[in-house]
Coordinates of C-alpha atoms in Angstrom, one line a residue:
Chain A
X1 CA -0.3 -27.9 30.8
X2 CA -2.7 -25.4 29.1
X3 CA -1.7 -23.6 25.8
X4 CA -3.0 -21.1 24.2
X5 CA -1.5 -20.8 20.4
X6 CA -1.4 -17.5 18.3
X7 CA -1.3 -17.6 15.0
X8 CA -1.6 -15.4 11.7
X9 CA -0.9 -17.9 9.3
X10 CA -0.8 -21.8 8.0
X11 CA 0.6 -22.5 11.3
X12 CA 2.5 -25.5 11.0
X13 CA 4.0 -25.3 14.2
X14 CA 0.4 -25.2 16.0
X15 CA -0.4 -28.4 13.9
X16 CA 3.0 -29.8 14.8
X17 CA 1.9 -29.7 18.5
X18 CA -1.3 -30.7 18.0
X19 CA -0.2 -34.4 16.3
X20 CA 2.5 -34.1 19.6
X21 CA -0.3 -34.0 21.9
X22 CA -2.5 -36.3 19.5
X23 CA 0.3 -39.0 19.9
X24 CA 0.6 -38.8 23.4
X25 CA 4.2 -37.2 23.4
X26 CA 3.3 -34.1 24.8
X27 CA 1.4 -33.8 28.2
X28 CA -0.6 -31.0 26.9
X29 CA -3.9 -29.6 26.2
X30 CA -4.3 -26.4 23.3
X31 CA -7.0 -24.2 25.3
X32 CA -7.6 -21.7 22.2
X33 CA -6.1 -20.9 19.2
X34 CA -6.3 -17.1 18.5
X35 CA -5.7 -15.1 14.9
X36 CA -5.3 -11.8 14.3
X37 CA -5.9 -12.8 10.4
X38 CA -9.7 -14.8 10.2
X39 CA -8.9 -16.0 6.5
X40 CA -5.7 -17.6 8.1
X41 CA -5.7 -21.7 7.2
X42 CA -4.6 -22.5 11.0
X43 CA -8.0 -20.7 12.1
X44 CA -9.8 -23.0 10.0
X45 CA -7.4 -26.1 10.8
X46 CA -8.4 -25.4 14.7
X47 CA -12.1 -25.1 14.1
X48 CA -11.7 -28.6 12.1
X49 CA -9.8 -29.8 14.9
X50 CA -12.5 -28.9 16.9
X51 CA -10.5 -25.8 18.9
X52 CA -11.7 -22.9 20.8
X53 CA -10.4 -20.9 17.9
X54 CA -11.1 -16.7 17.3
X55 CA -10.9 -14.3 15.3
X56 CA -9.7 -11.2 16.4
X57 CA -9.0 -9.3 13.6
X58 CA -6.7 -6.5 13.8
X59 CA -7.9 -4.1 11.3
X60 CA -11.3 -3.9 13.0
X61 CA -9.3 -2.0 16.5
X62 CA -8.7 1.5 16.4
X63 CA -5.7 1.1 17.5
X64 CA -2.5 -1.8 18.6
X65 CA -3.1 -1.8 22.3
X66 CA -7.1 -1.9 21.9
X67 CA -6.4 -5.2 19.6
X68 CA -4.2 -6.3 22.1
X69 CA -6.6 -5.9 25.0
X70 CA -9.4 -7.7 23.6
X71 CA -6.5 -10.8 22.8
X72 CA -5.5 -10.7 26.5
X73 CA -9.2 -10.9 27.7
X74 CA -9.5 -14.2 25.4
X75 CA -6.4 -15.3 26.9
X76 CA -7.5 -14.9 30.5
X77 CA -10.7 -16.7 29.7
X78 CA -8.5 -19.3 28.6
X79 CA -6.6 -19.7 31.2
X80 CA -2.8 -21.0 29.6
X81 CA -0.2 -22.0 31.7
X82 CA 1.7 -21.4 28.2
X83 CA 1.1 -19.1 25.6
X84 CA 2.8 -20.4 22.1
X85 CA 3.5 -18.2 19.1
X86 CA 3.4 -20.1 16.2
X87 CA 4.0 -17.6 13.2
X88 CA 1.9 -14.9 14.8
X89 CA 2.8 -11.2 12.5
X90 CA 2.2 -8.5 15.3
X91 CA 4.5 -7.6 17.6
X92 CA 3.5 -7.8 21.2
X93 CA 3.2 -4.9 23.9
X94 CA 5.0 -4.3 27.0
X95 CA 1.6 -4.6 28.9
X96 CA 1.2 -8.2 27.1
X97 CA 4.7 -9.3 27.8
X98 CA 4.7 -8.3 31.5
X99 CA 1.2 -10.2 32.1
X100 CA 2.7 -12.8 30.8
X101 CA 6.5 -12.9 32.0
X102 CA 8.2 -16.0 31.2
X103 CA 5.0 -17.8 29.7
X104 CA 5.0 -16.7 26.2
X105 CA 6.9 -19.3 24.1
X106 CA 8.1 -18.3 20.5
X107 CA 10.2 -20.0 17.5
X108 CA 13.1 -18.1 15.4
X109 CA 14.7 -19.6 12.2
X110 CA 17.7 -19.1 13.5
X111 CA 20.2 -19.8 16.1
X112 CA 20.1 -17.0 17.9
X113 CA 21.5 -14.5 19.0
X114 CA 22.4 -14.8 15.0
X115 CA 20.2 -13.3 12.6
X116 CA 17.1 -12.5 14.6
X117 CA 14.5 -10.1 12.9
X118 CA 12.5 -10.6 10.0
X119 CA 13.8 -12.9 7.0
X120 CA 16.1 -14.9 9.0
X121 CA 17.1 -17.2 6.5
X122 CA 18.2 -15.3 3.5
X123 CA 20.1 -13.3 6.3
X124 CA 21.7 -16.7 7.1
X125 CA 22.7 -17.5 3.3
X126 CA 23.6 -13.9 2.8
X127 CA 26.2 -14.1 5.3
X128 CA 27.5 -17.5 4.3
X129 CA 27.0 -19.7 7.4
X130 CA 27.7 -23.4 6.9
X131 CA 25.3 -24.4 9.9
X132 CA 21.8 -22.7 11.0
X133 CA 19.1 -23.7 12.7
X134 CA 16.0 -23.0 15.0
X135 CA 15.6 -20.9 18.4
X136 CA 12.8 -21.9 20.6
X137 CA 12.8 -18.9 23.6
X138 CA 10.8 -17.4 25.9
X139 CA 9.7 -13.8 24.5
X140 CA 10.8 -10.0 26.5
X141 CA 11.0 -7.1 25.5
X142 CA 13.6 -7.7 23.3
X143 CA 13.1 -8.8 19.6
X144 CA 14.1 -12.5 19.5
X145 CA 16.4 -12.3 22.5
X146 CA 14.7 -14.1 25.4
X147 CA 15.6 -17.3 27.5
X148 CA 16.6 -19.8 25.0
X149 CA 14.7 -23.6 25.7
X150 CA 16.2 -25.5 22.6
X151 CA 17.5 -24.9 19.5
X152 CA 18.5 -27.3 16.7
X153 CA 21.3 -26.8 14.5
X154 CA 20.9 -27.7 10.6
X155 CA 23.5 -27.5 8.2
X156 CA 23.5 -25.0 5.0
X157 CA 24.4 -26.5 1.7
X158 CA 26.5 -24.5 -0.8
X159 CA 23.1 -24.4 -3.4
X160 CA 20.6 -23.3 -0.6
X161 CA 18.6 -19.9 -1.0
X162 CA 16.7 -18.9 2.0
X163 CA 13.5 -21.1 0.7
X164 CA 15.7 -24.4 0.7
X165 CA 17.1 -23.4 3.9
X166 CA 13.5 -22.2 5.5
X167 CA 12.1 -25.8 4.5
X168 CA 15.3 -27.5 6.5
X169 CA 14.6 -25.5 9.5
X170 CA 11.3 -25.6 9.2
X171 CA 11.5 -29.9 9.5
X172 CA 13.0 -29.1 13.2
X173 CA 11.4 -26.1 14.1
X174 CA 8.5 -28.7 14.7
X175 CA 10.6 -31.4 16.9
X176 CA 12.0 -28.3 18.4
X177 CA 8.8 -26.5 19.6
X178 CA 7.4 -29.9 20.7
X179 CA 10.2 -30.5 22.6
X180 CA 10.9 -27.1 24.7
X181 CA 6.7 -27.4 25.3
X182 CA 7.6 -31.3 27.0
X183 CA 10.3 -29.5 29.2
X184 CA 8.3 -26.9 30.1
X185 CA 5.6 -29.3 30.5
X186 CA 7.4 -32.3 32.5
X187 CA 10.5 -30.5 34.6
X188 CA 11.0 -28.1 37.1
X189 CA 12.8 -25.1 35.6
X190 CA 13.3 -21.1 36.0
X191 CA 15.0 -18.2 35.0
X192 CA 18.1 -17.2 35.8
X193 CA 19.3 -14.1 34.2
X194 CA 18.9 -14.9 30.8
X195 CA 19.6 -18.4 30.9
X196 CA 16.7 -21.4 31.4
X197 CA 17.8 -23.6 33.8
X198 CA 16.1 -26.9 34.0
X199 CA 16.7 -29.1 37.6
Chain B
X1 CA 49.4 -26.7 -0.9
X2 CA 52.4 -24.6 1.5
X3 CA 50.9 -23.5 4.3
X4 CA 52.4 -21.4 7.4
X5 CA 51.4 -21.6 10.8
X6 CA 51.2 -18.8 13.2
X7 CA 50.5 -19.4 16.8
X8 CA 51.1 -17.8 20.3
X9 CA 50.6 -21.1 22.4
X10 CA 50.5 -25.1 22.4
X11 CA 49.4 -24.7 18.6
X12 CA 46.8 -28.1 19.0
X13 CA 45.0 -26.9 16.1
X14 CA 49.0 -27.1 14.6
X15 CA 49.1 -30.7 15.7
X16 CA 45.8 -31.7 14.1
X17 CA 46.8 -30.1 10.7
X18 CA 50.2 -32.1 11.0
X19 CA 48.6 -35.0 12.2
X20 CA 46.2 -35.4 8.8
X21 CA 49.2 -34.4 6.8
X22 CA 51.3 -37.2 8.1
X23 CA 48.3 -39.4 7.7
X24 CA 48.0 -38.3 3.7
X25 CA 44.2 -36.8 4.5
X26 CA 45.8 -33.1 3.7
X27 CA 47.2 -32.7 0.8
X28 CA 49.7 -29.9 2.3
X29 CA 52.7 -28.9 3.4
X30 CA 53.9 -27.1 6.3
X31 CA 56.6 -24.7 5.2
X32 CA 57.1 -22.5 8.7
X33 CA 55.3 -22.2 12.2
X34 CA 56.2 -19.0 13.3
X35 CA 55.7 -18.0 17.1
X36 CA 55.6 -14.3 18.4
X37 CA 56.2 -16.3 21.7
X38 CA 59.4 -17.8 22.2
X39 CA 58.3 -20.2 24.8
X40 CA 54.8 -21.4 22.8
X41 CA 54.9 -25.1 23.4
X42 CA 53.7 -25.1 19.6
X43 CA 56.8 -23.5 18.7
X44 CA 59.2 -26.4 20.2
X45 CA 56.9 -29.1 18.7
X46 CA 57.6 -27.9 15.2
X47 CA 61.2 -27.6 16.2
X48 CA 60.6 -31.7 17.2
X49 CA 58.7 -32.5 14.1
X50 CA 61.6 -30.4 12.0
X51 CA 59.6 -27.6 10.8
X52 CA 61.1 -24.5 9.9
X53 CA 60.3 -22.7 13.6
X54 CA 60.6 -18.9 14.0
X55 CA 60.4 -17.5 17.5
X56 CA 59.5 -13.5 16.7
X57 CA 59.4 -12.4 20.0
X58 CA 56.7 -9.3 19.9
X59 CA 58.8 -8.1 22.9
X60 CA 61.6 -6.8 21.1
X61 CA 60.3 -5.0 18.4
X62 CA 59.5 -1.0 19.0
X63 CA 56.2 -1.5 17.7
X64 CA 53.4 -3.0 16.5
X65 CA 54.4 -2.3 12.7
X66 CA 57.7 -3.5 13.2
X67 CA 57.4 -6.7 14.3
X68 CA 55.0 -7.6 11.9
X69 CA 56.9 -6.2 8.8
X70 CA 59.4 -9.2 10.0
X71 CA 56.7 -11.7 10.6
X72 CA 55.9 -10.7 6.7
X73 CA 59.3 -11.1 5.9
X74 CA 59.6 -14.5 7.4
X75 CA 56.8 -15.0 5.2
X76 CA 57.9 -13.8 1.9
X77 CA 60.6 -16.2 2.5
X78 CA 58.2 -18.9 3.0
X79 CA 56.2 -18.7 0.1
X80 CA 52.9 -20.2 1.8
X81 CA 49.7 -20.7 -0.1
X82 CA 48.1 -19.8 3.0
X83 CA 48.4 -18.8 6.2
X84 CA 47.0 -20.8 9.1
X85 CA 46.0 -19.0 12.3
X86 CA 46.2 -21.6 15.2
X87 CA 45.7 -19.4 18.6
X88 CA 47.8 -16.4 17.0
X89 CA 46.6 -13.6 19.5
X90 CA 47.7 -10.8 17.7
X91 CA 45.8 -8.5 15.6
X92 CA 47.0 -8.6 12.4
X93 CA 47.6 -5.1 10.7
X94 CA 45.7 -4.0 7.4
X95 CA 48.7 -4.2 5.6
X96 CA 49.0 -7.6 6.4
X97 CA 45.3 -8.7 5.8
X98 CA 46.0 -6.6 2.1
X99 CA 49.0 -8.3 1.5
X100 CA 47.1 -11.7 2.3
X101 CA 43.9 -11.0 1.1
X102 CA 41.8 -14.0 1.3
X103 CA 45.0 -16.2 2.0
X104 CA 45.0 -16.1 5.9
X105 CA 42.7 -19.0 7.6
X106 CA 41.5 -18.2 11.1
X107 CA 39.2 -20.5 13.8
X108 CA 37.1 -19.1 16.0
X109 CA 35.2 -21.0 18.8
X110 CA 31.3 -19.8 18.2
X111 CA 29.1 -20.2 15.5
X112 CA 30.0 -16.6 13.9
X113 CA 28.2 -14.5 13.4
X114 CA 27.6 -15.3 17.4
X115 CA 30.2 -14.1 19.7
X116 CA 33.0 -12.9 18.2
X117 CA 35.6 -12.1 19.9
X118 CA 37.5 -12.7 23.3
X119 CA 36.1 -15.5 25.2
X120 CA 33.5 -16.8 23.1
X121 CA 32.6 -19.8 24.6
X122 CA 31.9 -18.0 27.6
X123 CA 29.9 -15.7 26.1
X124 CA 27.3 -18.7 24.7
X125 CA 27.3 -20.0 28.1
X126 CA 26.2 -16.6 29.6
X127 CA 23.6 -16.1 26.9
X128 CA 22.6 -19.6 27.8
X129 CA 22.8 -20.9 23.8
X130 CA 21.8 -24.9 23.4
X131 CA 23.9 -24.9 20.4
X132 CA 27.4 -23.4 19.5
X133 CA 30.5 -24.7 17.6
X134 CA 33.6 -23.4 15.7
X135 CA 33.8 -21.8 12.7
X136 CA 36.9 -21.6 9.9
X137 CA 36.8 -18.3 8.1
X138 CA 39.5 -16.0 5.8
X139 CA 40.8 -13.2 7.6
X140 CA 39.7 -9.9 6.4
X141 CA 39.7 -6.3 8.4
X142 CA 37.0 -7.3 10.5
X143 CA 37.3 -9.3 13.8
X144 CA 36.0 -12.5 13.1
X145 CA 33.7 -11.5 10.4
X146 CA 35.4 -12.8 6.9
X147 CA 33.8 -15.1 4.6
X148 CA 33.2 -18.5 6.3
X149 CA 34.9 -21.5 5.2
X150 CA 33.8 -24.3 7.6
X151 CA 30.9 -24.9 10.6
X152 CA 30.6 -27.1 13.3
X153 CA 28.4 -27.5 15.7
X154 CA 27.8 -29.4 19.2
X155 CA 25.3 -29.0 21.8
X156 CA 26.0 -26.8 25.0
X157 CA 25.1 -29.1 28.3
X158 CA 22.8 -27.7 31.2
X159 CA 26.0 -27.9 33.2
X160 CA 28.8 -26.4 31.2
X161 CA 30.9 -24.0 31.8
X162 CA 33.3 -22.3 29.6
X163 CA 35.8 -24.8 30.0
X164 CA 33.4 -27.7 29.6
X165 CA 32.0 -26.0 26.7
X166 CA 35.7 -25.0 25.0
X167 CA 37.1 -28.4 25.8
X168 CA 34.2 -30.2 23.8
X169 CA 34.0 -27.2 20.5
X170 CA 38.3 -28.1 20.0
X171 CA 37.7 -31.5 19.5
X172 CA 35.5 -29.9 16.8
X173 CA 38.2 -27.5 16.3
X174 CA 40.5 -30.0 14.8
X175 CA 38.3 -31.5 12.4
X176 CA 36.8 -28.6 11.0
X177 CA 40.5 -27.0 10.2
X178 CA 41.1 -29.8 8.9
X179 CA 38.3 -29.9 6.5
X180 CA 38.5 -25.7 5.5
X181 CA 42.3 -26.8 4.2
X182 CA 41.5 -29.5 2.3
X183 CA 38.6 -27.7 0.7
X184 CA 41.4 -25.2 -0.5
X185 CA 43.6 -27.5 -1.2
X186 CA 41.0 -29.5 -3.5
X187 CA 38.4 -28.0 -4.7
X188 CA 38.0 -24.8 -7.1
X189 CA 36.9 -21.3 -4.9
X190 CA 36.1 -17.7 -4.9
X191 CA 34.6 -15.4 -2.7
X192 CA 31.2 -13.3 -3.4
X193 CA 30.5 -10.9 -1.3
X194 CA 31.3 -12.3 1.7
X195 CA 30.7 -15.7 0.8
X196 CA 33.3 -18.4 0.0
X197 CA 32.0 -20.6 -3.2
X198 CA 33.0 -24.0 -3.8
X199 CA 32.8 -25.1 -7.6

């Protein structure tokens, strides 16, 4: 299985599958590693890892879907089976989602459908849950609402703010994304509805 | 701690409050189960374990108000500490919620805020969720939206369906009513906002 891995930041989930693959859990081989941010520590972490990694820096496109072109160009050079957001800031186009239907993978801090959008976890301690968790999905059209591959549930203590609780989920976001990329990897599966059925 | 029960059907969330009473893991007492069904089998079994058992049949009241200003009578009577919902399915009036205000326990069979509502654990199968539970909240004005006492989760199997999925969240159920009472019963609280803090 080929994956390509977008990222704008640290990218802890990227490095999380890399040391999956590294230990031979995870039948998979990272392709490219694309940022929208060059000063972003995964970038560099991929080039040390000795990645196909680029820079495709947002700022320097006139305008979102000309960024997003030149990223989907990379991406068919690359050839993925899978495309993995791990903490990648830009929102993705229609065009981008339909040329890629069912093979963009992203991770949510949340148990979804509960608090998706931005700042998941102070949503999450806001509203008092006792239990939260990660979301690993395939991405649509809608914001954080796609075919759900795994989540993990992790419980909320009374003294967390949303950076205690971020770190929690943040231990099994890892485990989690690892995992729904070994299903995706090892078993038949497809979509029915909004539901990923595994056979 | 007196507590009332209200419930519509077999009332095992009823039994399971009972059942850690009589063990001495509650410290509680039941001081009325009152039924707006008079053929609940919940309603006989507190007639068998000698409960004070009110049958107000909804049926023969001229409306909505009406037979809940006797349902509140019944419990002015009573004098509970709080009120347990245990598959109650009616809506309970603002006057009610006002006179009870953070006084009225309710379970619900999702991880609010995630399918409220009728039918909830068919909804997380249809959205194809990995992950629900139960949750024990206070009542307010809201459906299934007050300040969250208790969570539990389990996993949701590739083959459930809502009755798979329902049958494994009330063993769940049980426990975690169990646990939101004695946490009343035991520990200093408030609500803030809309969260319920333990001291």
């Amino acid at each position: 299985m080929r994956v390509a891995v977008l990222l704008s930041g640290r990218g802890s989930n990227f490095q999380a599958i890399h040391e999956a693959i590294a230990r031979g859990e995870l039948p998979a081989q990272i392709v490219c590693v694309i940022s929208n941010r060059p000063d972003a520590a995964g970038l560099q972490r991929a080039r040390d890892y000795g990645y196909a990694a680029h820079a495709i820096d947002h700022k320097l496109f006139a305008s979102r879907a000309a960024h997003e072109t030149e990223v989907l160009r990379v991406l068919d050079e690359a050839r993925p089976d899978f495309i993995a957001l791990a903490g990648y800031m830009r929102l993705l186009g229609a065009e981008f989602i339909a040329r890629w239907r069912n093979r963009i993978v992203n991770i949510h801090p949340s148990l979804l459908p509960a608090f998706p959008g931005v700042d998941a976890q102070a949503q999450a301690v806001a509203y008092g849950v006792k239990v939260s968790g990660c979301t690993v999905h395939l991405v649509d059209e809608q914001l954080d609402a796609g075919p759900i591959l795994v989540q993990r549930a992790v419980p909320v203590h009374e003294d967390d703010d949303a950076s205690t609780l971020a770190a929690r989920i943040l231990s099994q976001e890892h485990a989690a994304y690892v995992e729904a990329l070994r299903s995706l990897a090892t078993r038949a599966w497809r979509v029915e509805g909004r539901r990923v059925v595994f056979s």
